[in-house]
Amino acid sequence: VPRSLSGHHKVLDAWQHLIMTPCSIQDLVKLGFTMQQEYGEEHIAKSFQSKGAARRNRGKQRGKHKHDFSGADSPLSDEEVWTPSSTATFPYTYVPLPRNVQRSTINVQSVGQARMIWGSTQEATSILAAVNFFRSSGGVVHEIGLCPLETQPLGDVACLQSSPVSWGKTLPLMGASPDAIVTFPDGTIEAIEVKNHAPFGTGGSTSKSMKPGTFAISDVEPYLEIAPWHIPQLQLEMLCLGPQCRAVNFMSCTALKGITILKLPRNDVYISRMVELAQQFHNSFVLTRRMPTEGYERVLYKDYDRFLADTKA
C-alpha cells in the first residue's frame, strides 16, 4: 500500500472530518445569497423578471440538468462534444490548443505535486480514449458528478435488509464520483475510473543529488491488474450508480506506453461487507465522537480479515 494511503493517522484524519458539524440549510442559504451578491448586477437583475420570463428560464435550466441514463442516447451527440477525426484510425481526435494561445505556468516543487497536476490535466484525454474505445461496442460515454448513495435502492445490500436505514444515524451519508459512465444499447451502465500515471520521478541518482524541483523522466507501463487499494473505491462507485451498474472500467493511462482498460465486475457480497464496516465505524466512533484506537477494525468487525483477503484477491 502506498505510504500516502497507509497509517493509523489516515483513520484519525477521516474520523475528525466525519465528526464535524455538517453544513445546515441556513448556512447554504447564506452562502447562496453571498454568491448571488458576488455574481454581479447582471445576474441579480434576473430575479426581477416577469413571471412568464422566469418560468421559461427555469424550464431552460431544468433542461440543462436533465439526464436519462436508461438508454444509449446522450444529451449531446458525440459530434457536438468531440471533433470528428480526419483519419479512419479513431472516430474522434484530440485537437490541441493553437500555439498562439497563452498557457498558464505552475511553479511545481515536488514530484507528488507534478503527478497530481498531470493526473488532472490528462483526464480529458483519457476520457477521449474511452469515447473512441467504447463506441465500437455501441457504448456512449457520459459525464457524471457526485452520485449520492441515498438516491439508490439498497435492497441488494444484505447487511441493510434487517432494519430500516436512517441516513446520518444508522448509516453515514456516502457517495462516489466516477470519472465518467458508459451506457450500452441494452440499458446497462458501467463506471469509468481513470488513473493517469505521471512520467516523472525525482531527479538525481542519490539522496544527496536530489534537489527540490528537479525531475527525471520515469514513464511506467500501464497496469495489468488493479491494485487492492482501488477495490473499495470501485465497488462503491458501482453501488452508488445503482443496481443496473454491474462493472467498472479501470483505465491505467501512461504518457508514452499506452492504456490498459481493466474491467472489474460488481461483487454484492463484498459491497455488503464494506457497507457493514462503514456502518459499524459510524455507529462506534462518529456518533459517539470516540476516537478510534489502533487495531479497532479487528475488534469491531469480526469479518475484517476475510474482507481484507477479498480486497487483495
PDB file of C-alpha atoms in Angstrom:
ATOM      1  CA  VAL A   1       0.000   0.000   0.000  1.00  0.00           C
ATOM      2  CA  PRO A   2       1.429   3.441  -0.856  1.00  0.00           C
ATOM      3  CA  ARG A   3       2.689   5.414   2.123  1.00  0.00           C
ATOM      4  CA  SER A   4       0.234   8.191   1.300  1.00  0.00           C
ATOM      5  CA  LEU A   5      -2.649   5.776   1.981  1.00  0.00           C
ATOM      6  CA  SER A   6      -1.343   3.832   4.975  1.00  0.00           C
ATOM      7  CA  GLY A   7      -1.056   4.522   8.686  1.00  0.00           C
ATOM      8  CA  HIS A   8      -3.470   4.999  11.568  1.00  0.00           C
ATOM      9  CA  HIS A   9      -3.246   8.769  11.116  1.00  0.00           C
ATOM     10  CA  LYS A  10      -5.338   8.387   7.950  1.00  0.00           C
ATOM     11  CA  VAL A  11      -8.112   6.870  10.061  1.00  0.00           C
ATOM     12  CA  LEU A  12      -7.882   9.752  12.527  1.00  0.00           C
ATOM     13  CA  ASP A  13      -7.982  12.312   9.708  1.00  0.00           C
ATOM     14  CA  ALA A  14     -11.159  10.717   8.350  1.00  0.00           C
ATOM     15  CA  TRP A  15     -12.712  10.490  11.818  1.00  0.00           C
ATOM     16  CA  GLN A  16     -12.022  14.168  12.561  1.00  0.00           C
ATOM     17  CA  HIS A  17     -13.647  15.117   9.279  1.00  0.00           C
ATOM     18  CA  LEU A  18     -16.705  12.932   9.897  1.00  0.00           C
ATOM     19  CA  ILE A  19     -17.437  14.296  13.381  1.00  0.00           C
ATOM     20  CA  MET A  20     -17.520  17.887  12.149  1.00  0.00           C
ATOM     21  CA  THR A  21     -20.913  19.572  12.281  1.00  0.00           C
ATOM     22  CA  PRO A  22     -22.471  19.320   8.811  1.00  0.00           C
ATOM     23  CA  CYS A  23     -23.495  22.416   6.920  1.00  0.00           C
ATOM     24  CA  SER A  24     -27.057  23.483   7.772  1.00  0.00           C
ATOM     25  CA  ILE A  25     -29.779  24.654   5.407  1.00  0.00           C
ATOM     26  CA  GLN A  26     -29.385  28.148   6.842  1.00  0.00           C
ATOM     27  CA  ASP A  27     -25.673  28.091   6.018  1.00  0.00           C
ATOM     28  CA  LEU A  28     -26.444  27.036   2.458  1.00  0.00           C
ATOM     29  CA  VAL A  29     -28.995  29.826   2.069  1.00  0.00           C
ATOM     30  CA  LYS A  30     -26.490  32.336   3.430  1.00  0.00           C
ATOM     31  CA  LEU A  31     -23.803  31.013   1.089  1.00  0.00           C
ATOM     32  CA  GLY A  32     -26.162  31.210  -1.868  1.00  0.00           C
ATOM     33  CA  PHE A  33     -27.048  34.803  -1.029  1.00  0.00           C
ATOM     34  CA  THR A  34     -23.360  35.726  -0.786  1.00  0.00           C
ATOM     35  CA  MET A  35     -22.603  34.060  -4.113  1.00  0.00           C
ATOM     36  CA  GLN A  36     -25.514  35.881  -5.696  1.00  0.00           C
ATOM     37  CA  GLN A  37     -24.150  39.207  -4.464  1.00  0.00           C
ATOM     38  CA  GLU A  38     -20.747  38.401  -5.914  1.00  0.00           C
ATOM     39  CA  TYR A  39     -22.270  37.293  -9.195  1.00  0.00           C
ATOM     40  CA  GLY A  40     -22.869  40.861 -10.291  1.00  0.00           C
ATOM     41  CA  GLU A  41     -25.791  43.120 -11.037  1.00  0.00           C
ATOM     42  CA  GLU A  42     -26.423  41.491 -14.393  1.00  0.00           C
ATOM     43  CA  HIS A  43     -27.365  38.171 -12.793  1.00  0.00           C
ATOM     44  CA  ILE A  44     -29.207  39.706  -9.854  1.00  0.00           C
ATOM     45  CA  ALA A  45     -31.429  41.523 -12.331  1.00  0.00           C
ATOM     46  CA  LYS A  46     -32.788  38.169 -13.458  1.00  0.00           C
ATOM     47  CA  SER A  47     -34.700  37.921 -10.173  1.00  0.00           C
ATOM     48  CA  PHE A  48     -36.866  40.825 -11.369  1.00  0.00           C
ATOM     49  CA  GLN A  49     -38.077  39.042 -14.492  1.00  0.00           C
ATOM     50  CA  SER A  50     -41.742  38.750 -15.275  1.00  0.00           C
ATOM     51  CA  LYS A  51     -43.450  35.544 -14.181  1.00  0.00           C
ATOM     52  CA  GLY A  52     -43.536  34.249 -17.748  1.00  0.00           C
ATOM     53  CA  ALA A  53     -39.861  35.000 -18.375  1.00  0.00           C
ATOM     54  CA  ALA A  54     -38.873  33.460 -15.055  1.00  0.00           C
ATOM     55  CA  ARG A  55     -40.887  30.321 -15.853  1.00  0.00           C
ATOM     56  CA  ARG A  56     -39.232  29.976 -19.260  1.00  0.00           C
ATOM     57  CA  ASN A  57     -35.801  30.470 -17.702  1.00  0.00           C
ATOM     58  CA  ARG A  58     -36.482  27.761 -15.101  1.00  0.00           C
ATOM     59  CA  GLY A  59     -37.515  25.405 -17.882  1.00  0.00           C
ATOM     60  CA  LYS A  60     -34.263  26.038 -19.710  1.00  0.00           C
ATOM     61  CA  GLN A  61     -32.263  25.375 -16.556  1.00  0.00           C
ATOM     62  CA  ARG A  62     -34.113  22.119 -15.884  1.00  0.00           C
ATOM     63  CA  GLY A  63     -33.430  21.060 -19.442  1.00  0.00           C
ATOM     64  CA  LYS A  64     -29.723  21.623 -18.962  1.00  0.00           C
ATOM     65  CA  HIS A  65     -29.586  19.384 -15.901  1.00  0.00           C
ATOM     66  CA  LYS A  66     -31.936  16.625 -17.027  1.00  0.00           C
ATOM     67  CA  HIS A  67     -30.127  13.366 -17.804  1.00  0.00           C
ATOM     68  CA  ASP A  68     -31.570   9.992 -18.720  1.00  0.00           C
ATOM     69  CA  PHE A  69     -29.151   7.082 -18.345  1.00  0.00           C
ATOM     70  CA  SER A  70     -31.696   4.410 -19.241  1.00  0.00           C
ATOM     71  CA  GLY A  71     -30.636   4.281 -22.881  1.00  0.00           C
ATOM     72  CA  ALA A  72     -27.643   4.907 -25.064  1.00  0.00           C
ATOM     73  CA  ASP A  73     -28.583   8.401 -26.252  1.00  0.00           C
ATOM     74  CA  SER A  74     -26.509  11.218 -24.812  1.00  0.00           C
ATOM     75  CA  PRO A  75     -27.983  14.675 -24.059  1.00  0.00           C
ATOM     76  CA  LEU A  76     -25.426  15.907 -26.588  1.00  0.00           C
ATOM     77  CA  SER A  77     -24.320  13.849 -29.554  1.00  0.00           C
ATOM     78  CA  ASP A  78     -20.669  12.896 -29.897  1.00  0.00           C
ATOM     79  CA  GLU A  79     -20.377  15.265 -32.842  1.00  0.00           C
ATOM     80  CA  GLU A  80     -21.371  18.198 -30.625  1.00  0.00           C
ATOM     81  CA  VAL A  81     -18.746  17.402 -27.983  1.00  0.00           C
ATOM     82  CA  TRP A  82     -15.775  15.829 -29.768  1.00  0.00           C
ATOM     83  CA  THR A  83     -14.104  16.705 -33.061  1.00  0.00           C
ATOM     84  CA  PRO A  84     -14.570  14.025 -35.749  1.00  0.00           C
ATOM     85  CA  SER A  85     -11.242  12.596 -36.870  1.00  0.00           C
ATOM     86  CA  SER A  86      -9.940  13.264 -40.362  1.00  0.00           C
ATOM     87  CA  THR A  87      -8.485   9.748 -40.455  1.00  0.00           C
ATOM     88  CA  ALA A  88     -10.063   6.328 -40.064  1.00  0.00           C
ATOM     89  CA  THR A  89      -7.856   5.396 -37.097  1.00  0.00           C
ATOM     90  CA  PHE A  90     -10.184   6.805 -34.420  1.00  0.00           C
ATOM     91  CA  PRO A  91     -13.733   8.182 -34.670  1.00  0.00           C
ATOM     92  CA  TYR A  92     -12.805  11.292 -32.673  1.00  0.00           C
ATOM     93  CA  THR A  93      -9.491  13.027 -32.248  1.00  0.00           C
ATOM     94  CA  TYR A  94      -7.711  15.342 -29.832  1.00  0.00           C
ATOM     95  CA  VAL A  95      -7.343  18.918 -31.037  1.00  0.00           C
ATOM     96  CA  PRO A  96      -4.546  20.785 -29.217  1.00  0.00           C
ATOM     97  CA  LEU A  97      -4.728  24.477 -28.448  1.00  0.00           C
ATOM     98  CA  PRO A  98      -3.275  26.773 -31.108  1.00  0.00           C
ATOM     99  CA  ARG A  99       0.316  27.779 -30.488  1.00  0.00           C
ATOM    100  CA  ASN A 100      -0.629  31.437 -30.064  1.00  0.00           C
ATOM    101  CA  VAL A 101      -2.915  30.689 -27.082  1.00  0.00           C
ATOM    102  CA  GLN A 102      -1.303  31.762 -23.826  1.00  0.00           C
ATOM    103  CA  ARG A 103      -0.869  28.874 -21.405  1.00  0.00           C
ATOM    104  CA  SER A 104      -0.622  29.159 -17.654  1.00  0.00           C
ATOM    105  CA  THR A 105       2.509  28.017 -15.833  1.00  0.00           C
ATOM    106  CA  ILE A 106       2.707  26.433 -12.388  1.00  0.00           C
ATOM    107  CA  ASN A 107       5.671  26.509 -10.043  1.00  0.00           C
ATOM    108  CA  VAL A 108       5.987  22.806  -9.231  1.00  0.00           C
ATOM    109  CA  GLN A 109       8.227  21.978  -6.275  1.00  0.00           C
ATOM    110  CA  SER A 110       7.740  18.250  -5.769  1.00  0.00           C
ATOM    111  CA  VAL A 111       7.182  15.080  -7.734  1.00  0.00           C
ATOM    112  CA  GLY A 112       3.945  14.498  -5.840  1.00  0.00           C
ATOM    113  CA  GLN A 113       2.605  17.884  -6.920  1.00  0.00           C
ATOM    114  CA  ALA A 114       3.654  17.235 -10.520  1.00  0.00           C
ATOM    115  CA  ARG A 115       1.865  13.894 -10.501  1.00  0.00           C
ATOM    116  CA  MET A 116      -1.347  15.426  -9.152  1.00  0.00           C
ATOM    117  CA  ILE A 117      -1.309  18.131 -11.825  1.00  0.00           C
ATOM    118  CA  TRP A 118      -0.566  15.553 -14.510  1.00  0.00           C
ATOM    119  CA  GLY A 119      -3.493  13.409 -13.442  1.00  0.00           C
ATOM    120  CA  SER A 120      -5.917  16.331 -13.615  1.00  0.00           C
ATOM    121  CA  THR A 121      -4.742  17.760 -16.926  1.00  0.00           C
ATOM    122  CA  GLN A 122      -4.619  14.404 -18.726  1.00  0.00           C
ATOM    123  CA  GLU A 123      -8.032  13.164 -17.593  1.00  0.00           C
ATOM    124  CA  ALA A 124      -9.884  14.662 -20.556  1.00  0.00           C
ATOM    125  CA  THR A 125      -7.511  12.956 -22.995  1.00  0.00           C
ATOM    126  CA  SER A 126      -8.121   9.629 -21.269  1.00  0.00           C
ATOM    127  CA  ILE A 127     -11.885  10.125 -21.466  1.00  0.00           C
ATOM    128  CA  LEU A 128     -11.487  10.784 -25.191  1.00  0.00           C
ATOM    129  CA  ALA A 129      -9.736   7.415 -25.441  1.00  0.00           C
ATOM    130  CA  ALA A 130     -12.738   5.862 -23.680  1.00  0.00           C
ATOM    131  CA  VAL A 131     -15.129   7.569 -26.120  1.00  0.00           C
ATOM    132  CA  ASN A 132     -13.260   6.026 -29.047  1.00  0.00           C
ATOM    133  CA  PHE A 133     -12.861   2.598 -27.433  1.00  0.00           C
ATOM    134  CA  PHE A 134     -16.450   2.025 -26.299  1.00  0.00           C
ATOM    135  CA  ARG A 135     -18.009   3.420 -29.470  1.00  0.00           C
ATOM    136  CA  SER A 136     -17.124   0.209 -31.317  1.00  0.00           C
ATOM    137  CA  SER A 137     -19.423  -1.772 -28.993  1.00  0.00           C
ATOM    138  CA  GLY A 138     -22.247   0.772 -29.108  1.00  0.00           C
ATOM    139  CA  GLY A 139     -21.306   2.422 -25.824  1.00  0.00           C
ATOM    140  CA  VAL A 140     -21.826   6.122 -25.199  1.00  0.00           C
ATOM    141  CA  VAL A 141     -19.637   7.852 -22.618  1.00  0.00           C
ATOM    142  CA  HIS A 142     -21.354  10.385 -20.348  1.00  0.00           C
ATOM    143  CA  GLU A 143     -20.013  12.956 -17.958  1.00  0.00           C
ATOM    144  CA  ILE A 144     -21.002  12.278 -14.339  1.00  0.00           C
ATOM    145  CA  GLY A 145     -20.672  14.029 -10.996  1.00  0.00           C
ATOM    146  CA  LEU A 146     -21.255  13.028  -7.399  1.00  0.00           C
ATOM    147  CA  CYS A 147     -23.577  10.037  -7.009  1.00  0.00           C
ATOM    148  CA  PRO A 148     -25.150  10.107  -3.508  1.00  0.00           C
ATOM    149  CA  LEU A 149     -25.921   6.648  -2.178  1.00  0.00           C
ATOM    150  CA  GLU A 150     -29.206   7.777  -0.618  1.00  0.00           C
ATOM    151  CA  THR A 151     -30.701   8.157  -4.115  1.00  0.00           C
ATOM    152  CA  GLN A 152     -30.331   4.435  -4.849  1.00  0.00           C
ATOM    153  CA  PRO A 153     -32.347   1.377  -3.750  1.00  0.00           C
ATOM    154  CA  LEU A 154     -30.451  -0.693  -1.199  1.00  0.00           C
ATOM    155  CA  GLY A 155     -32.416  -3.932  -1.387  1.00  0.00           C
ATOM    156  CA  ASP A 156     -29.380  -5.837  -2.686  1.00  0.00           C
ATOM    157  CA  VAL A 157     -27.185  -4.830   0.279  1.00  0.00           C
ATOM    158  CA  ALA A 158     -27.560  -7.794   2.618  1.00  0.00           C
ATOM    159  CA  CYS A 159     -26.400  -6.058   5.800  1.00  0.00           C
ATOM    160  CA  LEU A 160     -29.163  -3.423   5.477  1.00  0.00           C
ATOM    161  CA  GLN A 161     -32.128  -5.726   4.940  1.00  0.00           C
ATOM    162  CA  SER A 162     -32.877  -6.402   8.608  1.00  0.00           C
ATOM    163  CA  SER A 163     -33.575  -2.813   9.679  1.00  0.00           C
ATOM    164  CA  PRO A 164     -34.630   0.458   8.031  1.00  0.00           C
ATOM    165  CA  VAL A 165     -31.910   2.909   7.024  1.00  0.00           C
ATOM    166  CA  SER A 166     -31.777   6.316   8.674  1.00  0.00           C
ATOM    167  CA  TRP A 167     -29.238   8.419   6.802  1.00  0.00           C
ATOM    168  CA  GLY A 168     -26.726  10.088   9.068  1.00  0.00           C
ATOM    169  CA  LYS A 169     -27.868   7.957  12.009  1.00  0.00           C
ATOM    170  CA  THR A 170     -27.833   4.219  11.302  1.00  0.00           C
ATOM    171  CA  LEU A 171     -25.777   4.742   8.150  1.00  0.00           C
ATOM    172  CA  PRO A 172     -23.349   7.519   7.201  1.00  0.00           C
ATOM    173  CA  LEU A 173     -24.007   9.685   4.189  1.00  0.00           C
ATOM    174  CA  MET A 174     -21.919   8.203   1.394  1.00  0.00           C
ATOM    175  CA  GLY A 175     -21.324   8.858  -2.270  1.00  0.00           C
ATOM    176  CA  ALA A 176     -18.913   8.248  -5.120  1.00  0.00           C
ATOM    177  CA  SER A 177     -17.680  10.214  -8.124  1.00  0.00           C
ATOM    178  CA  PRO A 178     -16.653   8.111 -11.117  1.00  0.00           C
ATOM    179  CA  ASP A 179     -14.742   9.953 -13.821  1.00  0.00           C
ATOM    180  CA  ALA A 180     -17.447   9.006 -16.338  1.00  0.00           C
ATOM    181  CA  ILE A 181     -20.023   6.344 -17.130  1.00  0.00           C
ATOM    182  CA  VAL A 182     -20.703   4.402 -20.302  1.00  0.00           C
ATOM    183  CA  THR A 183     -24.199   3.305 -21.299  1.00  0.00           C
ATOM    184  CA  PHE A 184     -24.947   0.474 -23.710  1.00  0.00           C
ATOM    185  CA  PRO A 185     -27.911  -0.200 -26.024  1.00  0.00           C
ATOM    186  CA  ASP A 186     -29.284  -2.868 -23.657  1.00  0.00           C
ATOM    187  CA  GLY A 187     -29.669  -0.253 -20.884  1.00  0.00           C
ATOM    188  CA  THR A 188     -26.744  -1.375 -18.737  1.00  0.00           C
ATOM    189  CA  ILE A 189     -24.340   1.096 -17.166  1.00  0.00           C
ATOM    190  CA  GLU A 190     -20.655   0.743 -16.386  1.00  0.00           C
ATOM    191  CA  ALA A 191     -18.496   3.190 -14.471  1.00  0.00           C
ATOM    192  CA  ILE A 192     -15.194   4.536 -15.776  1.00  0.00           C
ATOM    193  CA  GLU A 193     -12.339   5.293 -13.395  1.00  0.00           C
ATOM    194  CA  VAL A 194      -9.220   6.911 -14.849  1.00  0.00           C
ATOM    195  CA  LYS A 195      -5.760   6.709 -13.301  1.00  0.00           C
ATOM    196  CA  ASN A 196      -3.144   8.744 -15.157  1.00  0.00           C
ATOM    197  CA  HIS A 197       0.419   7.740 -14.290  1.00  0.00           C
ATOM    198  CA  ALA A 198       2.754  10.722 -14.478  1.00  0.00           C
ATOM    199  CA  PRO A 199       6.059  10.123 -16.295  1.00  0.00           C
ATOM    200  CA  PHE A 200       8.060  11.945 -13.625  1.00  0.00           C
ATOM    201  CA  GLY A 201      10.445  10.765 -10.949  1.00  0.00           C
ATOM    202  CA  THR A 202      12.725  12.555  -8.534  1.00  0.00           C
ATOM    203  CA  GLY A 203      15.832  13.959 -10.205  1.00  0.00           C
ATOM    204  CA  GLY A 204      19.233  12.765  -9.011  1.00  0.00           C
ATOM    205  CA  SER A 205      20.647   9.294  -8.587  1.00  0.00           C
ATOM    206  CA  THR A 206      21.344   9.568  -4.833  1.00  0.00           C
ATOM    207  CA  SER A 207      19.662  11.216  -1.865  1.00  0.00           C
ATOM    208  CA  LYS A 208      22.378  13.897  -1.832  1.00  0.00           C
ATOM    209  CA  SER A 209      21.964  14.757  -5.506  1.00  0.00           C
ATOM    210  CA  MET A 210      18.191  15.105  -5.245  1.00  0.00           C
ATOM    211  CA  LYS A 211      17.029  18.711  -5.163  1.00  0.00           C
ATOM    212  CA  PRO A 212      13.542  20.181  -4.770  1.00  0.00           C
ATOM    213  CA  GLY A 213      12.013  20.902  -8.145  1.00  0.00           C
ATOM    214  CA  THR A 214      14.322  18.609 -10.124  1.00  0.00           C
ATOM    215  CA  PHE A 215      12.719  15.773 -12.038  1.00  0.00           C
ATOM    216  CA  ALA A 216      13.618  12.824 -14.199  1.00  0.00           C
ATOM    217  CA  ILE A 217      11.525  11.073 -16.830  1.00  0.00           C
ATOM    218  CA  SER A 218      10.321   7.768 -15.437  1.00  0.00           C
ATOM    219  CA  ASP A 219       7.483   6.555 -17.632  1.00  0.00           C
ATOM    220  CA  VAL A 220       5.892   3.323 -16.427  1.00  0.00           C
ATOM    221  CA  GLU A 221       3.996   0.572 -18.193  1.00  0.00           C
ATOM    222  CA  PRO A 222       0.200   0.565 -17.804  1.00  0.00           C
ATOM    223  CA  TYR A 223      -1.044  -1.742 -15.071  1.00  0.00           C
ATOM    224  CA  LEU A 224      -2.076  -5.276 -15.957  1.00  0.00           C
ATOM    225  CA  GLU A 225      -4.117  -5.695 -12.772  1.00  0.00           C
ATOM    226  CA  ILE A 226      -5.981  -3.446 -10.359  1.00  0.00           C
ATOM    227  CA  ALA A 227      -4.145  -2.676  -7.125  1.00  0.00           C
ATOM    228  CA  PRO A 228      -6.016  -3.707  -3.933  1.00  0.00           C
ATOM    229  CA  TRP A 229      -6.303  -0.160  -2.567  1.00  0.00           C
ATOM    230  CA  HIS A 230      -8.527   0.783  -5.529  1.00  0.00           C
ATOM    231  CA  ILE A 231     -11.062  -2.019  -4.974  1.00  0.00           C
ATOM    232  CA  PRO A 232     -13.245  -0.352  -2.279  1.00  0.00           C
ATOM    233  CA  GLN A 233     -13.491   2.840  -4.344  1.00  0.00           C
ATOM    234  CA  LEU A 234     -14.527   0.950  -7.472  1.00  0.00           C
ATOM    235  CA  GLN A 235     -17.110  -1.223  -5.704  1.00  0.00           C
ATOM    236  CA  LEU A 236     -18.555   1.879  -4.013  1.00  0.00           C
ATOM    237  CA  GLU A 237     -18.913   3.576  -7.404  1.00  0.00           C
ATOM    238  CA  MET A 238     -20.986   0.653  -8.668  1.00  0.00           C
ATOM    239  CA  LEU A 239     -23.144   0.704  -5.549  1.00  0.00           C
ATOM    240  CA  CYS A 240     -23.799   4.445  -5.856  1.00  0.00           C
ATOM    241  CA  LEU A 241     -24.688   4.176  -9.552  1.00  0.00           C
ATOM    242  CA  GLY A 242     -27.454   1.702  -8.768  1.00  0.00           C
ATOM    243  CA  PRO A 243     -28.188  -1.995  -9.321  1.00  0.00           C
ATOM    244  CA  GLN A 244     -28.046  -1.632 -13.115  1.00  0.00           C
ATOM    245  CA  CYS A 245     -24.298  -0.879 -12.881  1.00  0.00           C
ATOM    246  CA  ARG A 246     -22.548  -4.245 -12.997  1.00  0.00           C
ATOM    247  CA  ALA A 247     -18.932  -3.315 -13.764  1.00  0.00           C
ATOM    248  CA  VAL A 248     -16.243  -0.636 -13.593  1.00  0.00           C
ATOM    249  CA  ASN A 249     -13.738   0.006 -16.364  1.00  0.00           C
ATOM    250  CA  PHE A 250     -10.421   0.870 -14.726  1.00  0.00           C
ATOM    251  CA  MET A 251      -8.213   2.826 -17.145  1.00  0.00           C
ATOM    252  CA  SER A 252      -4.483   2.731 -16.440  1.00  0.00           C
ATOM    253  CA  CYS A 253      -3.079   5.513 -18.628  1.00  0.00           C
ATOM    254  CA  THR A 254       0.566   6.308 -19.346  1.00  0.00           C
ATOM    255  CA  ALA A 255       2.228   9.145 -21.214  1.00  0.00           C
ATOM    256  CA  LEU A 256       4.034   7.153 -23.905  1.00  0.00           C
ATOM    257  CA  LYS A 257       3.243   3.476 -23.350  1.00  0.00           C
ATOM    258  CA  GLY A 258      -0.474   3.290 -23.945  1.00  0.00           C
ATOM    259  CA  ILE A 259      -3.555   2.472 -21.895  1.00  0.00           C
ATOM    260  CA  THR A 260      -4.999  -0.690 -20.436  1.00  0.00           C
ATOM    261  CA  ILE A 261      -8.706  -0.958 -19.646  1.00  0.00           C
ATOM    262  CA  LEU A 262      -9.388  -3.496 -16.902  1.00  0.00           C
ATOM    263  CA  LYS A 263     -12.981  -4.498 -16.179  1.00  0.00           C
ATOM    264  CA  LEU A 264     -13.903  -5.172 -12.546  1.00  0.00           C
ATOM    265  CA  PRO A 265     -17.279  -6.908 -12.060  1.00  0.00           C
ATOM    266  CA  ARG A 266     -19.643  -5.944  -9.281  1.00  0.00           C
ATOM    267  CA  ASN A 267     -19.394  -8.056  -6.127  1.00  0.00           C
ATOM    268  CA  ASP A 268     -22.517  -7.613  -3.992  1.00  0.00           C
ATOM    269  CA  VAL A 269     -21.153  -9.785  -1.168  1.00  0.00           C
ATOM    270  CA  TYR A 270     -18.053  -7.609  -0.929  1.00  0.00           C
ATOM    271  CA  ILE A 271     -20.165  -4.437  -1.113  1.00  0.00           C
ATOM    272  CA  SER A 272     -22.334  -5.618   1.777  1.00  0.00           C
ATOM    273  CA  ARG A 273     -19.281  -6.281   3.946  1.00  0.00           C
ATOM    274  CA  MET A 274     -17.827  -2.890   3.036  1.00  0.00           C
ATOM    275  CA  VAL A 275     -21.041  -1.064   3.918  1.00  0.00           C
ATOM    276  CA  GLU A 276     -21.315  -3.006   7.185  1.00  0.00           C
ATOM    277  CA  LEU A 277     -17.776  -1.976   8.141  1.00  0.00           C
ATOM    278  CA  ALA A 278     -18.553   1.676   7.360  1.00  0.00           C
ATOM    279  CA  GLN A 279     -21.796   1.403   9.324  1.00  0.00           C
ATOM    280  CA  GLN A 280     -20.071  -0.023  12.393  1.00  0.00           C
ATOM    281  CA  PHE A 281     -17.342   2.637  12.263  1.00  0.00           C
ATOM    282  CA  HIS A 282     -20.039   5.313  12.029  1.00  0.00           C
ATOM    283  CA  ASN A 283     -22.012   3.931  14.973  1.00  0.00           C
ATOM    284  CA  SER A 284     -18.981   3.246  17.186  1.00  0.00           C
ATOM    285  CA  PHE A 285     -16.851   6.336  16.593  1.00  0.00           C
ATOM    286  CA  VAL A 286     -18.667   9.059  14.662  1.00  0.00           C
ATOM    287  CA  LEU A 287     -21.962   9.160  16.549  1.00  0.00           C
ATOM    288  CA  THR A 288     -20.199   8.695  19.900  1.00  0.00           C
ATOM    289  CA  ARG A 289     -17.306  11.035  18.947  1.00  0.00           C
ATOM    290  CA  ARG A 290     -14.976   8.439  20.456  1.00  0.00           C
ATOM    291  CA  MET A 291     -11.505   8.388  18.907  1.00  0.00           C
ATOM    292  CA  PRO A 292     -10.713   5.073  17.161  1.00  0.00           C
ATOM    293  CA  THR A 293      -7.700   3.264  18.582  1.00  0.00           C
ATOM    294  CA  GLU A 294      -5.155   1.300  16.574  1.00  0.00           C
ATOM    295  CA  GLY A 295      -6.362  -2.194  15.753  1.00  0.00           C
ATOM    296  CA  TYR A 296     -10.017  -1.215  16.170  1.00  0.00           C
ATOM    297  CA  GLU A 297     -11.036  -2.915  12.920  1.00  0.00           C
ATOM    298  CA  ARG A 298     -10.485  -6.490  14.099  1.00  0.00           C
ATOM    299  CA  VAL A 299     -12.183  -5.805  17.430  1.00  0.00           C
ATOM    300  CA  LEU A 300     -15.123  -4.048  15.818  1.00  0.00           C
ATOM    301  CA  TYR A 301     -15.672  -6.193  12.750  1.00  0.00           C
ATOM    302  CA  LYS A 302     -15.378  -9.963  13.063  1.00  0.00           C
ATOM    303  CA  ASP A 303     -15.174 -10.471   9.278  1.00  0.00           C
ATOM    304  CA  TYR A 304     -12.403  -7.913   8.760  1.00  0.00           C
ATOM    305  CA  ASP A 305      -9.700 -10.433   7.822  1.00  0.00           C
ATOM    306  CA  ARG A 306     -11.983 -12.026   5.251  1.00  0.00           C
ATOM    307  CA  PHE A 307     -12.853  -8.579   3.893  1.00  0.00           C
ATOM    308  CA  LEU A 308      -9.141  -7.751   3.669  1.00  0.00           C
ATOM    309  CA  ALA A 309      -8.407 -11.034   1.896  1.00  0.00           C
ATOM    310  CA  ASP A 310     -11.189 -10.375  -0.627  1.00  0.00           C
ATOM    311  CA  THR A 311      -9.744  -6.902  -1.242  1.00  0.00           C
ATOM    312  CA  LYS A 312      -6.347  -8.404  -2.043  1.00  0.00           C
ATOM    313  CA  ALA A 313      -7.730 -11.267  -4.144  1.00  0.00           C
TER     314      ALA A 313
END
